[in-house]
mmCIF file of C-alpha atoms in Angstrom:
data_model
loop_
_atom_site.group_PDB
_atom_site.id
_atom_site.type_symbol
_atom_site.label_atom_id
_atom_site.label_comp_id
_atom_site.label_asym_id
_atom_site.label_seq_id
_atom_site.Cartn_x
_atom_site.Cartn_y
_atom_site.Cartn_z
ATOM 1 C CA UNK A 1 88.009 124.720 101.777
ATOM 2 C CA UNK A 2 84.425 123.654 102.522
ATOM 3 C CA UNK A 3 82.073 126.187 101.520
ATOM 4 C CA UNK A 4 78.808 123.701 101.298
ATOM 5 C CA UNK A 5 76.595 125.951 103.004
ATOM 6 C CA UNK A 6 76.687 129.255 100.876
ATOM 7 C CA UNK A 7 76.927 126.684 97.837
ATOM 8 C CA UNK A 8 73.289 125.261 98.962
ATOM 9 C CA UNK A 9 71.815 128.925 99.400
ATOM 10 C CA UNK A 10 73.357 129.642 95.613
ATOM 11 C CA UNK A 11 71.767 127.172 94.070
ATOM 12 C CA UNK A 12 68.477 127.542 96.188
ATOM 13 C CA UNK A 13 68.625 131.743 94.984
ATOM 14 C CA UNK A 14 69.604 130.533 91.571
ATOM 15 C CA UNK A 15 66.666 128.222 90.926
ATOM 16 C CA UNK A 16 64.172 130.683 92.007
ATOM 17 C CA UNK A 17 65.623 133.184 90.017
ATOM 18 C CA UNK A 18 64.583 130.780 87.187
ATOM 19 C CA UNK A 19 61.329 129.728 88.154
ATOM 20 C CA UNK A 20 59.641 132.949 89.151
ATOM 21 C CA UNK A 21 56.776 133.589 87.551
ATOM 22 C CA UNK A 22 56.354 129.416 85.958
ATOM 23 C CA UNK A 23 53.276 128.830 86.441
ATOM 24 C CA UNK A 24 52.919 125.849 88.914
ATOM 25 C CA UNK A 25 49.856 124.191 86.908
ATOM 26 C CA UNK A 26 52.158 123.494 83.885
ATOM 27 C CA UNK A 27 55.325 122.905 85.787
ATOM 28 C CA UNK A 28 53.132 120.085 87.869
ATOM 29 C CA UNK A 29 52.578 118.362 84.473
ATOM 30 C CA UNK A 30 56.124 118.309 83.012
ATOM 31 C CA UNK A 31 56.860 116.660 86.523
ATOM 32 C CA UNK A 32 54.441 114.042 85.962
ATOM 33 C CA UNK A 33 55.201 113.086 82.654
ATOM 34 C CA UNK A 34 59.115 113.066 83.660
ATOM 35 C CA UNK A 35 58.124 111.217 86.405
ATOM 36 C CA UNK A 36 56.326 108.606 84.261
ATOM 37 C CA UNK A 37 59.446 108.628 82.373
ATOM 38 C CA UNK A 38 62.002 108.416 84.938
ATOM 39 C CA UNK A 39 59.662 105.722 86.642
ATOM 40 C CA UNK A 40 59.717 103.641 83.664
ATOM 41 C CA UNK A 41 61.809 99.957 83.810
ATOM 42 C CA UNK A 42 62.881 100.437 79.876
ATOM 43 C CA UNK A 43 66.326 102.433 79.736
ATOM 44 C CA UNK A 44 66.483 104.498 76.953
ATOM 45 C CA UNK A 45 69.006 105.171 73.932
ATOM 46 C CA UNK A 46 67.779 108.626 73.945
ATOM 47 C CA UNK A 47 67.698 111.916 76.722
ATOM 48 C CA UNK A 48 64.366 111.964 79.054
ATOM 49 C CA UNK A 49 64.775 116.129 78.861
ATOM 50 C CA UNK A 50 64.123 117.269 75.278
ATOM 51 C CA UNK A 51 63.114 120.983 75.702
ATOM 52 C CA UNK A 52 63.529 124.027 77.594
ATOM 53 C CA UNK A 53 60.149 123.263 79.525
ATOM 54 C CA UNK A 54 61.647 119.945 80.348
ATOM 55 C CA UNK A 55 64.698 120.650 81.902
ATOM 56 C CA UNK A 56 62.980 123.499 83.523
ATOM 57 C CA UNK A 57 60.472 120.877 85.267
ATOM 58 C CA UNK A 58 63.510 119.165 86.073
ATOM 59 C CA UNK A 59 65.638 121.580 87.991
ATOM 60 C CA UNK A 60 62.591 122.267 90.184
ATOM 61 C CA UNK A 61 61.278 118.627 91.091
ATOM 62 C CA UNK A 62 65.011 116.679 91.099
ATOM 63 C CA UNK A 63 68.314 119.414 91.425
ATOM 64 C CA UNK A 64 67.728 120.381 95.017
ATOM 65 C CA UNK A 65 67.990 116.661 95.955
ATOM 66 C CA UNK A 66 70.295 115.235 93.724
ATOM 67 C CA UNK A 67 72.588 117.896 95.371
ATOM 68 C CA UNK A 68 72.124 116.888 98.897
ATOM 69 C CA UNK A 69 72.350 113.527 97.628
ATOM 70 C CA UNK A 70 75.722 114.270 96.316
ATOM 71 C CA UNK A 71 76.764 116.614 99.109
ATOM 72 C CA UNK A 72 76.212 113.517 101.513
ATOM 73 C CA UNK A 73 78.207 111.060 99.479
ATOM 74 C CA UNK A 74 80.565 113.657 99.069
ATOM 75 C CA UNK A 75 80.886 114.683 102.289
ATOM 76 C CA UNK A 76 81.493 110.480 103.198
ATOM 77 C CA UNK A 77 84.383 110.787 100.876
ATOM 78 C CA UNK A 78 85.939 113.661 102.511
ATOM 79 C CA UNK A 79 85.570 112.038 106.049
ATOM 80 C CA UNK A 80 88.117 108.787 104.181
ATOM 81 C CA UNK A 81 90.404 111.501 102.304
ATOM 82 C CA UNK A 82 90.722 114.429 104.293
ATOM 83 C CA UNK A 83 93.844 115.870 102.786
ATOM 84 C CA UNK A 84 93.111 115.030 99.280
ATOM 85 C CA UNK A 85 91.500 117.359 96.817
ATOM 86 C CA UNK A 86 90.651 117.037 92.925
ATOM 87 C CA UNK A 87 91.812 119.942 90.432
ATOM 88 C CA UNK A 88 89.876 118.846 87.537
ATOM 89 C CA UNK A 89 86.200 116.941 87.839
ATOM 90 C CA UNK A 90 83.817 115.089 85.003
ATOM 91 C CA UNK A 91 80.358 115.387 85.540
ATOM 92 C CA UNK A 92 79.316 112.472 82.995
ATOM 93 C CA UNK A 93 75.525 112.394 82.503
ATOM 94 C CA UNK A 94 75.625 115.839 84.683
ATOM 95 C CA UNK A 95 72.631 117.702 82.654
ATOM 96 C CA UNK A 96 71.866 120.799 84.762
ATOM 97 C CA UNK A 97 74.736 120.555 87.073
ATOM 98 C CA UNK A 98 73.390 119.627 90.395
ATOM 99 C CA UNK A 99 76.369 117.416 90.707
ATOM 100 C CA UNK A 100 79.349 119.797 90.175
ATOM 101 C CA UNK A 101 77.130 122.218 92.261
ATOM 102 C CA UNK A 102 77.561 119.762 94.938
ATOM 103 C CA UNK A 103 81.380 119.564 94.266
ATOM 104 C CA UNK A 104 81.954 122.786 94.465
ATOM 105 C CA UNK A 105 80.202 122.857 97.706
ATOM 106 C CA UNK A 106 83.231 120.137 99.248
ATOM 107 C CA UNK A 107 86.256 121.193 97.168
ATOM 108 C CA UNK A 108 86.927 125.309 96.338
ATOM 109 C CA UNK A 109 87.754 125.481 92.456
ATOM 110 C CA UNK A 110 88.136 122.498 90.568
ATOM 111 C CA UNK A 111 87.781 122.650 86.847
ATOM 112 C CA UNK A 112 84.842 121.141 86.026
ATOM 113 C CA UNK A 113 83.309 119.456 82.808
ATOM 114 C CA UNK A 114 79.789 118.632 82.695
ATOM 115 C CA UNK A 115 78.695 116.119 80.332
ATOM 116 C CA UNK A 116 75.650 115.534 78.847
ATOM 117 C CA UNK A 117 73.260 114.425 75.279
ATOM 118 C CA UNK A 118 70.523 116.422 76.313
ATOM 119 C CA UNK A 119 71.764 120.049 75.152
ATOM 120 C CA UNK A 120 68.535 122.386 76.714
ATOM 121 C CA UNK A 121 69.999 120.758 80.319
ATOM 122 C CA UNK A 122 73.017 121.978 79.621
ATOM 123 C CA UNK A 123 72.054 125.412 78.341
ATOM 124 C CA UNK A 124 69.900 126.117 81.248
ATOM 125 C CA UNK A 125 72.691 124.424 83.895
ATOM 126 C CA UNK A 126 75.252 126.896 82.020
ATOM 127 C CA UNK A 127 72.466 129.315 82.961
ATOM 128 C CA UNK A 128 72.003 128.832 86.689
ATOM 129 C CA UNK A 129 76.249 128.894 87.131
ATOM 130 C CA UNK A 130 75.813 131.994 85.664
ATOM 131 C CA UNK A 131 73.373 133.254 87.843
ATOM 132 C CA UNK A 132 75.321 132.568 91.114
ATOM 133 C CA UNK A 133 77.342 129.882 91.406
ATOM 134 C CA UNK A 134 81.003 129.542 92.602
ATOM 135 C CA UNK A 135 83.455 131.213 90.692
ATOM 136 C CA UNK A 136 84.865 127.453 89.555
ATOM 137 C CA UNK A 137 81.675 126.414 88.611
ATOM 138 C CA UNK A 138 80.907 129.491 86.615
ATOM 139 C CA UNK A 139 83.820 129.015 84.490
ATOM 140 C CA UNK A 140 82.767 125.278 84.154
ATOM 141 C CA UNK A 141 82.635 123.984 80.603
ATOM 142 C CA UNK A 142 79.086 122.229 79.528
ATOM 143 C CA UNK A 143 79.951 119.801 76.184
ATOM 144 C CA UNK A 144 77.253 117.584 74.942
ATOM 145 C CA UNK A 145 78.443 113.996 74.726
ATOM 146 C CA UNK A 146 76.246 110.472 74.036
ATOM 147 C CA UNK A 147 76.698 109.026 77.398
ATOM 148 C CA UNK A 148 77.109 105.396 77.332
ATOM 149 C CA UNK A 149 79.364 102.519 76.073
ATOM 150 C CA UNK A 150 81.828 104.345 73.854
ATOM 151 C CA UNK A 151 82.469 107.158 75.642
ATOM 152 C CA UNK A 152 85.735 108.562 76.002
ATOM 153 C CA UNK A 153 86.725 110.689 78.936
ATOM 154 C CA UNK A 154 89.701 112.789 79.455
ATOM 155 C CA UNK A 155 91.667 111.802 82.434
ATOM 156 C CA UNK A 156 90.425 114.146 85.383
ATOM 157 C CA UNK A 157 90.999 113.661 88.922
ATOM 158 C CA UNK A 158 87.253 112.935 89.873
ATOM 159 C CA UNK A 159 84.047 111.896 88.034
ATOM 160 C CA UNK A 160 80.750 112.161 89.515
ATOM 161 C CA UNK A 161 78.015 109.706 87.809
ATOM 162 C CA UNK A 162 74.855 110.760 89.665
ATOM 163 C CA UNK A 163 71.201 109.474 88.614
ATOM 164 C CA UNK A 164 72.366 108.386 85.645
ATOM 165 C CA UNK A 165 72.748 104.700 84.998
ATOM 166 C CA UNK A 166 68.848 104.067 85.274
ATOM 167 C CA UNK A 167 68.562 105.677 82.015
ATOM 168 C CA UNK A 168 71.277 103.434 80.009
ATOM 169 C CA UNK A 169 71.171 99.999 79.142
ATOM 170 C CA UNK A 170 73.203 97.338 80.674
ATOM 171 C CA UNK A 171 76.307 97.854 77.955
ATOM 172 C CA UNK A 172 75.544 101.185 78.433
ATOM 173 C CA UNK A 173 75.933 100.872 81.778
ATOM 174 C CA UNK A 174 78.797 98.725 82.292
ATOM 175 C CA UNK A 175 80.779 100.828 79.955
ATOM 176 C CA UNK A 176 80.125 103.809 80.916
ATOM 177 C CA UNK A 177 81.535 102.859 84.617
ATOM 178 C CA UNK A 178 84.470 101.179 82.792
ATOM 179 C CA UNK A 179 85.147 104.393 81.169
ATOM 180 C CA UNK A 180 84.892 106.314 84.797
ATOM 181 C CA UNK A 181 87.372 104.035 86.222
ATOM 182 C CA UNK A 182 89.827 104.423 83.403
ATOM 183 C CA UNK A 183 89.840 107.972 83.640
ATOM 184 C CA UNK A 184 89.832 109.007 87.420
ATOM 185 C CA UNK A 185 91.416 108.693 90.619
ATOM 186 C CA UNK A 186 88.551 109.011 92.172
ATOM 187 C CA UNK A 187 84.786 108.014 90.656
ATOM 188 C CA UNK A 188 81.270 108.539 92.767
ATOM 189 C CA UNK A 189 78.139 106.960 91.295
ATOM 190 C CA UNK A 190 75.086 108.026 93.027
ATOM 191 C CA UNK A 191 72.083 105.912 92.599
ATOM 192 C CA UNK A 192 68.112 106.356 93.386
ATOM 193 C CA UNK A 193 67.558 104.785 97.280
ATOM 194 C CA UNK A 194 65.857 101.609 96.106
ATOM 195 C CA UNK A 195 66.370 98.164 95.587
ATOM 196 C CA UNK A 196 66.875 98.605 92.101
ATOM 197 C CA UNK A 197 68.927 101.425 92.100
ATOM 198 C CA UNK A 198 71.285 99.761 94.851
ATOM 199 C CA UNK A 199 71.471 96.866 92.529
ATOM 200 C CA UNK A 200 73.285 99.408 90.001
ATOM 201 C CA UNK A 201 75.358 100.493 92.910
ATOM 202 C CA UNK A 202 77.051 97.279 93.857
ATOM 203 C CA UNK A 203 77.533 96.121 89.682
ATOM 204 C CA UNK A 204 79.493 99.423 89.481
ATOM 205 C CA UNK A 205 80.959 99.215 92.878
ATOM 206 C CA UNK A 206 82.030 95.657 91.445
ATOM 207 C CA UNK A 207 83.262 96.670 88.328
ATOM 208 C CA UNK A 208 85.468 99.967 90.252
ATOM 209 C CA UNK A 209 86.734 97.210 92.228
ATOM 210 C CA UNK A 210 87.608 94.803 89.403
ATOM 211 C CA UNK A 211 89.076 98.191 87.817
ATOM 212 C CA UNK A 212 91.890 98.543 90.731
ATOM 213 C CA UNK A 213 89.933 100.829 92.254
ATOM 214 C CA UNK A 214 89.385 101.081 96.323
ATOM 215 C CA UNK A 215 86.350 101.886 98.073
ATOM 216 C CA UNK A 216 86.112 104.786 100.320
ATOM 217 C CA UNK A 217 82.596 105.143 101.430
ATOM 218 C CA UNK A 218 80.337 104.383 102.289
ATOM 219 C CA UNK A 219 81.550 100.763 102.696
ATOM 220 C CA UNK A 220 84.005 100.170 105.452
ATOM 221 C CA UNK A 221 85.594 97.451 103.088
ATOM 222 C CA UNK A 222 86.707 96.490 99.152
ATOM 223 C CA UNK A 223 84.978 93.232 100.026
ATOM 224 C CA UNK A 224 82.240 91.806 98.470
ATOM 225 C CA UNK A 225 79.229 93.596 100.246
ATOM 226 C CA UNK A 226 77.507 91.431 103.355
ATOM 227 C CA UNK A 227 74.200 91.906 102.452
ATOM 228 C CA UNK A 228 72.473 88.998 100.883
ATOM 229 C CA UNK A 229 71.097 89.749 97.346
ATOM 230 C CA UNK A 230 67.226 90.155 97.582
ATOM 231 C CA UNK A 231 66.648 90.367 100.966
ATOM 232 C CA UNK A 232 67.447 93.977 101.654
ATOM 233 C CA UNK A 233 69.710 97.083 100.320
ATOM 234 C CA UNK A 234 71.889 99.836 101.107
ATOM 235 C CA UNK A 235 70.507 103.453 101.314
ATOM 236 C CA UNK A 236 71.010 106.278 103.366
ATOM 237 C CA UNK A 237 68.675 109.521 103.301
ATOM 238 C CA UNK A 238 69.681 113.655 102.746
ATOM 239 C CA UNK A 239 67.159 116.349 103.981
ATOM 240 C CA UNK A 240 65.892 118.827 101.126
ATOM 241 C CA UNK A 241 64.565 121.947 102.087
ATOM 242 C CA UNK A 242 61.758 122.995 99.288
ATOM 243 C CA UNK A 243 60.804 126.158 98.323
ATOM 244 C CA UNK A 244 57.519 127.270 97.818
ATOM 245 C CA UNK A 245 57.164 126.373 93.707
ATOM 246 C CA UNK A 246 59.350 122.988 94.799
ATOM 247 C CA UNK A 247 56.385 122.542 97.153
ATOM 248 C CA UNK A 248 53.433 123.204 94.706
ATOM 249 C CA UNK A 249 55.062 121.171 92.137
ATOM 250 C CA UNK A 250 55.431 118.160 93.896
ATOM 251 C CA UNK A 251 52.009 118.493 95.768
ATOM 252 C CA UNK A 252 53.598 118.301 99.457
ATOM 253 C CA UNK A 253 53.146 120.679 102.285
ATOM 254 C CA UNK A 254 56.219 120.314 104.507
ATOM 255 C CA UNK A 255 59.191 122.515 104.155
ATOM 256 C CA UNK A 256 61.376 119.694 103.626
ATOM 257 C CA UNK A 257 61.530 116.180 102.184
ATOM 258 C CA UNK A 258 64.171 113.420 102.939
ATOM 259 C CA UNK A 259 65.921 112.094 99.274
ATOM 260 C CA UNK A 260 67.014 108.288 99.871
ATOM 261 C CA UNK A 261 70.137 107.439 97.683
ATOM 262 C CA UNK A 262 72.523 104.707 97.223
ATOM 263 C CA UNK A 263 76.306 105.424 96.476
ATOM 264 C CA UNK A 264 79.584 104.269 96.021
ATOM 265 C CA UNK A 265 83.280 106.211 96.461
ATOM 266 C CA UNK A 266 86.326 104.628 94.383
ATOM 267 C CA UNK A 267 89.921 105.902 94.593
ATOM 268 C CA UNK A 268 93.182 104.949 92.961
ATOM 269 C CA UNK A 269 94.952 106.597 96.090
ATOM 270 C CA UNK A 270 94.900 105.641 99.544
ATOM 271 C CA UNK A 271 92.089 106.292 101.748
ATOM 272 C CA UNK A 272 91.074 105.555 105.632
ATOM 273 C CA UNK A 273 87.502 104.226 105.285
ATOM 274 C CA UNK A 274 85.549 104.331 108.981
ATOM 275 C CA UNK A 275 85.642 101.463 110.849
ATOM 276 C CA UNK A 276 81.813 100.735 110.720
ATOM 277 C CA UNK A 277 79.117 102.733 109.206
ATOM 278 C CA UNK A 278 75.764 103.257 110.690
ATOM 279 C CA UNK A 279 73.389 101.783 108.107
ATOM 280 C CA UNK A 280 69.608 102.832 109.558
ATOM 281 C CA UNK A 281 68.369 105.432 111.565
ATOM 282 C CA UNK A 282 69.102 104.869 114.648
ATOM 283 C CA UNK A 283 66.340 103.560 117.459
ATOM 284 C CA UNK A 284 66.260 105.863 120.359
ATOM 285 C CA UNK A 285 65.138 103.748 123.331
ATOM 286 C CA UNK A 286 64.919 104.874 127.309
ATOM 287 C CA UNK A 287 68.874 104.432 128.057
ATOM 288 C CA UNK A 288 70.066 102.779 125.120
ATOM 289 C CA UNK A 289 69.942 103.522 121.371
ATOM 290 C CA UNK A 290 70.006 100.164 118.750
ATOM 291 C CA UNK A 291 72.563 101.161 115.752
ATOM 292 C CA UNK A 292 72.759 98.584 112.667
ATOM 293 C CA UNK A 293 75.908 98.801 111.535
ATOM 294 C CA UNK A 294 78.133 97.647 108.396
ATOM 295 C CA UNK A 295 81.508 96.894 109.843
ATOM 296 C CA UNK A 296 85.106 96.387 108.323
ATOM 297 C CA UNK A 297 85.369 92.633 109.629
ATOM 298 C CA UNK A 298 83.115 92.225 106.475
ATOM 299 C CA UNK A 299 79.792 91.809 108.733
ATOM 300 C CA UNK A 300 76.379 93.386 108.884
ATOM 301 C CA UNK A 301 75.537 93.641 113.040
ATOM 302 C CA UNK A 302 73.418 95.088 115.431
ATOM 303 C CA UNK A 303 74.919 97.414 118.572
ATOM 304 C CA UNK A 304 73.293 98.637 121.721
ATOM 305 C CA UNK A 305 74.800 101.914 123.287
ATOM 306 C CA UNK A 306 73.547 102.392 126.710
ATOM 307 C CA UNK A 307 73.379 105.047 129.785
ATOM 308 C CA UNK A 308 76.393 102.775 131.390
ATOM 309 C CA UNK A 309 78.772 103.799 128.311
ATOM 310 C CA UNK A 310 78.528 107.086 129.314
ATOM 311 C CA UNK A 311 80.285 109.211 126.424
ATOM 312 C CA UNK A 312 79.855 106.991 124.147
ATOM 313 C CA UNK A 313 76.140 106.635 124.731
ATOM 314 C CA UNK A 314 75.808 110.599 124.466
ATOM 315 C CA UNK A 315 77.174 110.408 120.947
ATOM 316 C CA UNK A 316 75.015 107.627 119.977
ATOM 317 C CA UNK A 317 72.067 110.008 120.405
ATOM 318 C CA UNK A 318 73.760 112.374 117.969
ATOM 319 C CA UNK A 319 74.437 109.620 115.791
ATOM 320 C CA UNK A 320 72.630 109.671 112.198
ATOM 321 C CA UNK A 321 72.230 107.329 109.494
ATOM 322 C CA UNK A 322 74.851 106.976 107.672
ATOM 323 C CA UNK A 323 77.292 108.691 109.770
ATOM 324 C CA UNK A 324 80.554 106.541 110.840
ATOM 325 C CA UNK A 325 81.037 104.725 114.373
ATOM 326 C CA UNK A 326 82.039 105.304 116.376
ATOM 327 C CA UNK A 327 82.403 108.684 116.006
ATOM 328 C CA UNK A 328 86.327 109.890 115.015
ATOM 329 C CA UNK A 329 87.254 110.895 118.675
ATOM 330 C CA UNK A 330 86.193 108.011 119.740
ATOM 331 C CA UNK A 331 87.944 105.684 116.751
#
């Protein structure tokens, strides 16, 4: 049961519950300084959020788009395993929940964990489930755990690691995706849209690989991934709508913002990954539109739809980044 939508207008009511009456001035400068932190090219042993104000900050400048980050990924992974569905989910590293928020949005009741060191994150994401989220994510359990290399997960069926490995150390890192894989039958690591957060994507897409794990989005492909190292990376982009304190906080004047992520799906079950994946936004052009696509021959290519392909050129226009082509009725 998909139940996204009145998931994303929970968590919108619930955060605004929280934040009325914050005042924006002080708000504005916990962002900055957790932006300065998150920012930062040192991972740290320790959690970024220490206090109440903190995590507070937090949920306002990074939980609406780290769950439409997640929701997109997500979403990917329900597009290559349509009948499959997870009764029990890890959120490792998971602090106020925007994560399981997410999965609650694409699956209707899985028992969810959410892990994390930084104990006034998970207080206050305890707090918003409370407020209005979905019955299975009200009943979620919130444990704090040192995330990093030693630690041990109970098997689950899914484990979301979103915006997470920045923070940890390489060993920290590595095992913390070992640990994933060990545990799951299916992992999703979510990753910041840059080159240096894709660079984390592809080390733990590696490692889920070297694991015996398959990938289901957003690569067509298990293979080693086409694009040259340095010369580009894989992102795709998830509109956030802001509210009014979101707004003031992060200085911007548009009702939305577009969050640019990197991710990676792994199963232990069979999956039907697309054929090719549309890697850019596309270029709308007078009777043709330009898609750059990854493909499941292994190869990075270029494809012009024009008026003369008729149907096919209609859903081109209504073709996004990131979505699959072509488009499942036409597959």
């Amino acid at each position: 049961m998909n139940v996204t939508l009145p998931t994303a207008e929970a968590l919108r009511t619930a955060l605004a519950g929280l934040l009325d009456g914050l005042p924006p001035k002080q708000a504005a400068q916990a962002v900055d300084r957790l932006i300065a932190s998150y920012r930062g090219t040192t991972p740290t042993d320790a959690p970024v959020l220490r206090d109440r104000a903190d995590v507070v900050a937090y949920a306002a400048y990074r939980m609406p788009a780290t769950f439409e980050a997640v929701r997109a990924a997500l979403d990917a992974f329900r597009e290559a395993a349509p009948e499959w569905e997870p009764a029990t989910h890890t959120d490792v590293g998971g602090g106020t929940g925007a994560a399981s928020w997410a999965v609650a949005g694409a699956w209707d009741g899985p028992r969810t964990t959410v892990l994390d060191w930084a104990e006034p994150a998970l207080a206050l994401g305890r707090e918003l489930a409370e407020a209005g989220g979905p019955p299975g994510l009200r009943a979620a359990r919130w444990q704090p755990a040192r995330i990093g290399a030693g630690l041990d997960l109970d098997p689950t069926d899914l484990v979301t690691v979103s915006y997470v490995l920045k923070e940890l150390t390489p060993a920290a890192r590595t095992g913390l995706v070992d640990a994933a894989a060990a545990a799951a039958q299916a992992v999703v690591v979510v990753e910041p849209g840059t080159p240096d957060g894709y660079a984390r994507v592809i080390e733990a897409r590696d490692r889920l690989i070297a694991a015996g794990l398959t990938v289901a989005a957003p690569c067509p492909h298990s293979a080693a991934c086409p694009i040259e190292p340095g010369t580009d990376w894989c992102h795709f982009s998830a509109r956030v709508s802001r509210s009014s304190l979101h707004r003031q906080v992060k200085g911007g004047t548009l009702s939305h913002e577009d969050e640019k992520f990197s991710y990676v799906v792994a199963t232990r079950f069979p999956v039907r990954p697309v054929a090719a994946r549309v890697t850019r936004r596309p270029q709308i052009r007078k009777g043709q539109v330009l898609l750059e696509l990854c493909t499941r021959d292994e190869a990075l290519r270029r494809e012009t739809v024009t008026k003369r392909h008729g149907a096919l050129y209609r859903a081109a226009r209504d073709t996004d980044w990131g979505d699959a082509w072509p488009p499942p009725e036409e597959d």
